[in-house]
Coordinates of C-alpha atoms in Angstrom, one line a residue:
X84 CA 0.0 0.0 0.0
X85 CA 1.8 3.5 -1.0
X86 CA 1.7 6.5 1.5
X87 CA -0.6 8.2 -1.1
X88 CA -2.9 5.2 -0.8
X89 CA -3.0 4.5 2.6
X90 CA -3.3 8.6 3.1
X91 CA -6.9 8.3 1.0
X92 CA -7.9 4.8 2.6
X93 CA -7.7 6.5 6.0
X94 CA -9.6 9.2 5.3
X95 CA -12.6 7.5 3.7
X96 CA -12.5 4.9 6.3
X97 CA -12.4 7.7 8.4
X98 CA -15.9 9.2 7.7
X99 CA -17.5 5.5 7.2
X100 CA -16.1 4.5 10.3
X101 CA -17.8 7.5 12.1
X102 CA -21.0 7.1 10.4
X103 CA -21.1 3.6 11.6
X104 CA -19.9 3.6 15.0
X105 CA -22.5 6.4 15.7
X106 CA -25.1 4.8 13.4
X107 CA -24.3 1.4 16.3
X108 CA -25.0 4.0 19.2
X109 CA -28.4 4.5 18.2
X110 CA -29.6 1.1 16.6
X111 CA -28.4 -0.6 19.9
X112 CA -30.3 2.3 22.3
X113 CA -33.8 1.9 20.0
X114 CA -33.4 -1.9 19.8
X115 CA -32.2 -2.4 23.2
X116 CA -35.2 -0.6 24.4
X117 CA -37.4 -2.5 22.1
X118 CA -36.4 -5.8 23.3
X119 CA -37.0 -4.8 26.8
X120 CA -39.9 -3.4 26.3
X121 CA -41.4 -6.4 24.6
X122 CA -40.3 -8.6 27.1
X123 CA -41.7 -7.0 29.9
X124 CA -45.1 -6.6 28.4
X125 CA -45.9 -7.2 24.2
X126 CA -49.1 -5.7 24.4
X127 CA -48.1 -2.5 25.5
X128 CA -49.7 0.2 23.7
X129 CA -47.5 3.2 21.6
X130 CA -48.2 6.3 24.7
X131 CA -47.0 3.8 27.3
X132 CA -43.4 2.9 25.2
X133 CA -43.7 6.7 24.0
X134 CA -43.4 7.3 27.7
X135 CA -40.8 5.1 28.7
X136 CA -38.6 6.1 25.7
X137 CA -39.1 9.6 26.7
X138 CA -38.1 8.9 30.3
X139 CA -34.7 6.9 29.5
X140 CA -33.8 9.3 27.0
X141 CA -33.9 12.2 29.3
X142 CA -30.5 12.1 31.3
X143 CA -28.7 14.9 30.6
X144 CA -25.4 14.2 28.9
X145 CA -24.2 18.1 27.8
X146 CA -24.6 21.6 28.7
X147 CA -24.1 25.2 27.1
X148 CA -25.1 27.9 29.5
X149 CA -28.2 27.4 30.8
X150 CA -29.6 25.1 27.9
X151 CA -28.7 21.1 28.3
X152 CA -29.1 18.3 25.9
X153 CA -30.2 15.2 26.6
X154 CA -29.2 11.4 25.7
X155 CA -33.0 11.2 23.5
X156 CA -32.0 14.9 21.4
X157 CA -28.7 12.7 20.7
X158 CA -30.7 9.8 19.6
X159 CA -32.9 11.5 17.8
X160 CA -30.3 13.6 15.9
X161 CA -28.2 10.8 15.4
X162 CA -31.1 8.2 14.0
X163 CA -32.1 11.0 11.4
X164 CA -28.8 11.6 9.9
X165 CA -27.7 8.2 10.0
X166 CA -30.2 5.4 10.8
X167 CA -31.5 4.7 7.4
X168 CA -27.4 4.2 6.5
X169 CA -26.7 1.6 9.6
X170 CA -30.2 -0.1 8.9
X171 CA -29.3 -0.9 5.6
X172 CA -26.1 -2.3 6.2
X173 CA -27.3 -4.7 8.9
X174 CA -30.1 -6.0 6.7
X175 CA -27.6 -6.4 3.5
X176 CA -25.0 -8.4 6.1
X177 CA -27.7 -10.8 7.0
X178 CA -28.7 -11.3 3.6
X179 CA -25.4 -12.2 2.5
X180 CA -25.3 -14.7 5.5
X181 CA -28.3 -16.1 4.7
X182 CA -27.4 -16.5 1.0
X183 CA -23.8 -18.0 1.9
X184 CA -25.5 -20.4 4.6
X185 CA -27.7 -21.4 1.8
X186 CA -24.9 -22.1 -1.0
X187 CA -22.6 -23.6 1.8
X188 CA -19.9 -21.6 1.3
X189 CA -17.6 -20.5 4.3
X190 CA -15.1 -18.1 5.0
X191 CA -12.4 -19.9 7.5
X192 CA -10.3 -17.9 10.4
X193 CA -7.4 -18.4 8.2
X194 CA -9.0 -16.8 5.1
X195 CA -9.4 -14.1 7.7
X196 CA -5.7 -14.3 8.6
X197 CA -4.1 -14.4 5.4
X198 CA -6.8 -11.3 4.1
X199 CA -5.6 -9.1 7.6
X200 CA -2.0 -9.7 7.1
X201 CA -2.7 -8.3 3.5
X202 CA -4.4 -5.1 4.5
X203 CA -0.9 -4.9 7.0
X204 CA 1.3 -4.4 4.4
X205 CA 2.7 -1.0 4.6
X206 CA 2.4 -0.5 8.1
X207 CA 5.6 -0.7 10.1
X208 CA 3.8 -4.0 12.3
X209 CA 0.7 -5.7 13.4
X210 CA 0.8 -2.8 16.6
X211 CA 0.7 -0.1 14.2
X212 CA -2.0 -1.5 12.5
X213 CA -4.2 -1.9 15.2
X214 CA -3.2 1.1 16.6
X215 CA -4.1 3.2 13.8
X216 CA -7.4 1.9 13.7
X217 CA -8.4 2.7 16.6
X218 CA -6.8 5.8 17.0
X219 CA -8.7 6.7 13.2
X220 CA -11.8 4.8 13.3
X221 CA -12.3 3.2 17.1
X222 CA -12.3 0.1 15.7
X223 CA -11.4 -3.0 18.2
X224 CA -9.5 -6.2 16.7
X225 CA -12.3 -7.6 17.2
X226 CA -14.4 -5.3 14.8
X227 CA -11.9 -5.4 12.2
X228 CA -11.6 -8.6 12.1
X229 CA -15.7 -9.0 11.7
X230 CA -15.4 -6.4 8.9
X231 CA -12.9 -8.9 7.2
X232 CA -15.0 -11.8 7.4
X233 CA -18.3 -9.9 6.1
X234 CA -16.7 -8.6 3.0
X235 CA -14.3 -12.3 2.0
X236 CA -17.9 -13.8 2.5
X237 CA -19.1 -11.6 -0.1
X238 CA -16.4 -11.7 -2.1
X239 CA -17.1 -15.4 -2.1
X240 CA -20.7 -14.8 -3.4
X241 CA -19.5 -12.8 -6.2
X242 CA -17.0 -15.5 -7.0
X243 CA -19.6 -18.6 -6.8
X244 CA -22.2 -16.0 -9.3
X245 CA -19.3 -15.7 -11.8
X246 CA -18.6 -19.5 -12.2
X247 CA -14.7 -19.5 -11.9
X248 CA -12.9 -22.6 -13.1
X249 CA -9.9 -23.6 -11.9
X250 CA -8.1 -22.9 -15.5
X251 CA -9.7 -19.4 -15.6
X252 CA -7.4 -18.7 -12.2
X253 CA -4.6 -20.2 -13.7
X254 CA -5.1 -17.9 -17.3
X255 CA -5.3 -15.1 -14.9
X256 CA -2.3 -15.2 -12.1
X257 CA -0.2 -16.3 -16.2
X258 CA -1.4 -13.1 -17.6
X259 CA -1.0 -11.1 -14.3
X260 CA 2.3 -12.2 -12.5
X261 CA 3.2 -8.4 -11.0
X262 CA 0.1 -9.5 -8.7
X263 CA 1.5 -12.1 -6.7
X264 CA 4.5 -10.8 -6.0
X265 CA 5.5 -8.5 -3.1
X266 CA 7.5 -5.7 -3.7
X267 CA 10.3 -4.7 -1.5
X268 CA 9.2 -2.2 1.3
X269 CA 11.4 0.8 2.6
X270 CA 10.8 2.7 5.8
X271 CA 11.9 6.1 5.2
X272 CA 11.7 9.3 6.9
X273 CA 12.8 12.3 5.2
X274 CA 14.2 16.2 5.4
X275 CA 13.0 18.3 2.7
X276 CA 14.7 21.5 2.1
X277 CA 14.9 24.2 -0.6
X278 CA 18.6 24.4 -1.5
X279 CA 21.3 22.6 -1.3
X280 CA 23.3 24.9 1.4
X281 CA 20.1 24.6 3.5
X282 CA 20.5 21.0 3.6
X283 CA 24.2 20.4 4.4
X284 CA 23.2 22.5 7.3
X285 CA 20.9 19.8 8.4
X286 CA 23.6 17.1 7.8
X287 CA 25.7 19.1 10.1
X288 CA 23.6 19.3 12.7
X289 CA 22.6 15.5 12.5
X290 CA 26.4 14.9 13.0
X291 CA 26.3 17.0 16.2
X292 CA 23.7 13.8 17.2
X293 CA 20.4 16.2 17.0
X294 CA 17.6 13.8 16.6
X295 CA 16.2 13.6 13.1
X296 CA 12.6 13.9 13.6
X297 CA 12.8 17.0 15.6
X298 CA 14.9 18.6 12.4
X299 CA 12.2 17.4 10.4
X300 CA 9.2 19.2 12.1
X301 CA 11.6 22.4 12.6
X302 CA 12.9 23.0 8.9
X303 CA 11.1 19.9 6.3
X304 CA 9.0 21.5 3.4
X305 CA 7.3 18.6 2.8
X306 CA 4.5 19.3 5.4
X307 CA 2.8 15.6 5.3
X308 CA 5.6 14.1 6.7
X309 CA 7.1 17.0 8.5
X310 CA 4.3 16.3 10.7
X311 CA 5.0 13.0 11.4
X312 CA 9.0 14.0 12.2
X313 CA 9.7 13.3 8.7
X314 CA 8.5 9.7 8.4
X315 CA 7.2 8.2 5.1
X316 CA 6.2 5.1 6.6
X317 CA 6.6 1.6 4.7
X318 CA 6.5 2.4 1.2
X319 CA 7.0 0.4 -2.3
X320 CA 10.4 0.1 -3.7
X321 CA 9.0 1.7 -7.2
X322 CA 6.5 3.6 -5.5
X323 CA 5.5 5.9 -8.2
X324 CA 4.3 8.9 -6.0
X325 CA 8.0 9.2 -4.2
X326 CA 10.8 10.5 -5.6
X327 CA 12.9 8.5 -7.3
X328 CA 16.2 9.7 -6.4
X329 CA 15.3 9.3 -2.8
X330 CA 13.8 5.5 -3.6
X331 CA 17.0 4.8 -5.3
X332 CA 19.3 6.1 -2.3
X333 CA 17.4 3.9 0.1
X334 CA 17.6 1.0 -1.7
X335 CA 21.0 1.2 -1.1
X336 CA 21.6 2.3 2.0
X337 CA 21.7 0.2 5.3
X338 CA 19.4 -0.1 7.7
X339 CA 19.9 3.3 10.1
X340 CA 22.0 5.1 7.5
X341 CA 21.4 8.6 6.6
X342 CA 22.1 10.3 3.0
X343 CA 22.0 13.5 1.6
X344 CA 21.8 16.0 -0.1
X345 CA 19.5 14.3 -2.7
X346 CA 17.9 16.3 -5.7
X347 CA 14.3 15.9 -5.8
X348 CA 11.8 18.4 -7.3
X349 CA 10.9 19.9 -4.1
X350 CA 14.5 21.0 -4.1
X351 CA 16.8 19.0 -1.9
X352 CA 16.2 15.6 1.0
X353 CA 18.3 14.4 3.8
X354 CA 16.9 11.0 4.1
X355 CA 16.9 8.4 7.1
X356 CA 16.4 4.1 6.1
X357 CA 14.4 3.2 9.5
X358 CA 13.8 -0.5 8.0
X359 CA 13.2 -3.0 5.2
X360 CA 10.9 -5.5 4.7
X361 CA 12.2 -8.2 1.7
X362 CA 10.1 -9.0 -1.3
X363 CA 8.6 -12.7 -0.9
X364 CA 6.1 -14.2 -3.2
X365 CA 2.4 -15.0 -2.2
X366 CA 1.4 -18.7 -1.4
X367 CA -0.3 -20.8 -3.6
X368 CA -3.5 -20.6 -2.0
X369 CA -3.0 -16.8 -1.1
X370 CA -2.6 -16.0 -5.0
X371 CA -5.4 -18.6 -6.0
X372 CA -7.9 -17.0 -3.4
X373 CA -6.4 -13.1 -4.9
X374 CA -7.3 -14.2 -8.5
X375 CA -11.1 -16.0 -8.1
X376 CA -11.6 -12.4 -6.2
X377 CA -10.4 -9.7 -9.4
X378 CA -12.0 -12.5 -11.9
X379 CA -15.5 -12.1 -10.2
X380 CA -15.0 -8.4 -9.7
X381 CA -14.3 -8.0 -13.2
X382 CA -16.8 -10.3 -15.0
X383 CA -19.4 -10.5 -12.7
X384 CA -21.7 -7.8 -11.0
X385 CA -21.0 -5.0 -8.3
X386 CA -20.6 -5.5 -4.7
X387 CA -23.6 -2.9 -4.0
X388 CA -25.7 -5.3 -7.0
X389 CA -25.0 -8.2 -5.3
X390 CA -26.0 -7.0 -2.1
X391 CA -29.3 -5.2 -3.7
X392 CA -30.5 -8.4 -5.4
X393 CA -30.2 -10.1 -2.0
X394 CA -32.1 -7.7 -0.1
X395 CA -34.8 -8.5 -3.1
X396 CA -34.5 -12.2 -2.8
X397 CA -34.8 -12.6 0.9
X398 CA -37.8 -9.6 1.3
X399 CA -36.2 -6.9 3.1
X400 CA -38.7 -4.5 4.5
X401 CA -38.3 -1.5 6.8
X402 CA -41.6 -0.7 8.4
X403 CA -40.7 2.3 9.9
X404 CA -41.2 5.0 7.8
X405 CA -38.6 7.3 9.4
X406 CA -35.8 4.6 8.3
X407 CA -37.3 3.9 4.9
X408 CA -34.7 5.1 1.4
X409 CA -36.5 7.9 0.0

């Protein structure tokens, strides 16, 4: 995954991961009263669970001044902008359950594995990972790893719809080798300077011991990763969005090393090789799994058809009118 990548993943994640996790606050208040409710008494008529909503939704939870707001304005604010979103994506993940239950097809914990360790390239290790996610999104291991499993099992849908034979897989990973093998990864933190005076300063100063990160958010141009004191993170050996004097220095530097100046269009870079992770080639079953998946993305339908036409098939229905598509 290139920093350019990961930078655009994160920030659509980002605003889907926000939408959901408040989207989960509300669905779990309104059904968790619901279940109580109807527990207690399912003949209750609509004042007396108007009443009780209204009573647990009163607690104060914020205040400005003299006004306050209470847990039910939250609620309510929240299930209008995002209910009918969250609603739809719980009834699309139980169609796709029931559809895979029907079909027999399973996704395994490895599957699982093997598809997380994937979406951990590019990170420095599994820690980081993890730590971003919840630091970004509030996501748990746990959660991730449920989002993993919902969307192989889909995946496997669309692969099962598209009829894949085994010799189509084979015609594919043949025709599309640069797929299945990794690329050589660089961790790289850089100092980005206009002129090549400013940066044998910074060489200078880095061979008085200052630390290079802190020279990085004091003087770097390059204000994405001067914020992060310098650092590039794990990047492609060809990445195509880094510079490729700088990608050719690393290559050949060892691990802790510093060169500079380098000539880049910015102007000049001091950079820093923090690690490298070797190319290695995908299993057998790892690039088998990779081509059924771009096959049935390719010659089959959409995700979001898929997931339509099984919301069709099973009879999805939303009875309330407030969390019906418009």
């Amino acid at each position: 995954m290139t920093r350019i990548e990961k930078s655009l993943w994160v920030s659509v994640v980002l605003l889907v991961g926000c939408v959901v996790v408040l989207a989960c606050i509300i669905l779990f208040r309104l059904t968790g009263t619901s279940e109580v409710g109807s527990k207690q008494q399912e003949g209750i008529d609509e004042s007396t669970q108007g009443e009780e909503s209204a009573s647990g939704s009163s607690r104060v939870i914020a205040k400005l001044g003299n006004e306050t707001i209470t847990e039910g304005q939250l609620q309510e604010a929240l299930a209008s902008k995002y209910g009918i979103l969250m609603l739809q994506d719980l009834l699309k993940s139980k169609a796709v359950a029931k559809e895979a239950e029907a079909l027999g097809i399973e996704v395994t914990d490895g599957e699982v594995d093997q598809e997380q360790q994937r979406l951990m390239a590019g990170y420095e290790d599994e820690t980081s990972y993890y730590q971003m996610m919840m630091n970004e999104m509030g996501y748990t291991r746990e959660e991730l790893r449920q989002d993993t499993y919902q969307t192989l099992l889909l995946e496997k849908l669309m692969a099962f719809y598209a009829n894949i034979s085994d010799a189509d897989v084979k015609d594919y990973m043949r025709q599309h080798p640069e797929l299945f093998e990794s690329i050589e990864k660089l961790d790289i933190s850089q100092i980005v300077v206009d002129t090549k005076e400013d940066a044998q300063d910074i060489l200078a100063k880095l061979a008085d011991k200052e630390d290079f990160g802190t020279l990085a958010e004091e003087y770097s141009i390059d204000s994405y990763s001067a914020d992060q004191g310098g650092a590039l993170g794990y990047i492609d050996r060809n990445d195509p969005f880094i510079d490729k004097n700088i990608l050719t220095s690393a290559s050949k530097l060892d691990v802790g090393r510093i060169d500079g100046p380098i000539r880049i269009q910015q102007g000049y870079a001091i950079i820093l090789l923090n690690g490298r992770q070797e190319a290695k080639s995908m299993s057998k079953s790892e690039s088998q799994f990779i081509a059924r998946k771009q096959i049935a993305l390719a010659k089959g339908q959409s995700m979001q058809d898929v997931e339509q036409d099984l919301l069709h098939k099973y009879g999805a229905e939303v009875v309330d009118t407030q969390y019906q598509m418009h």
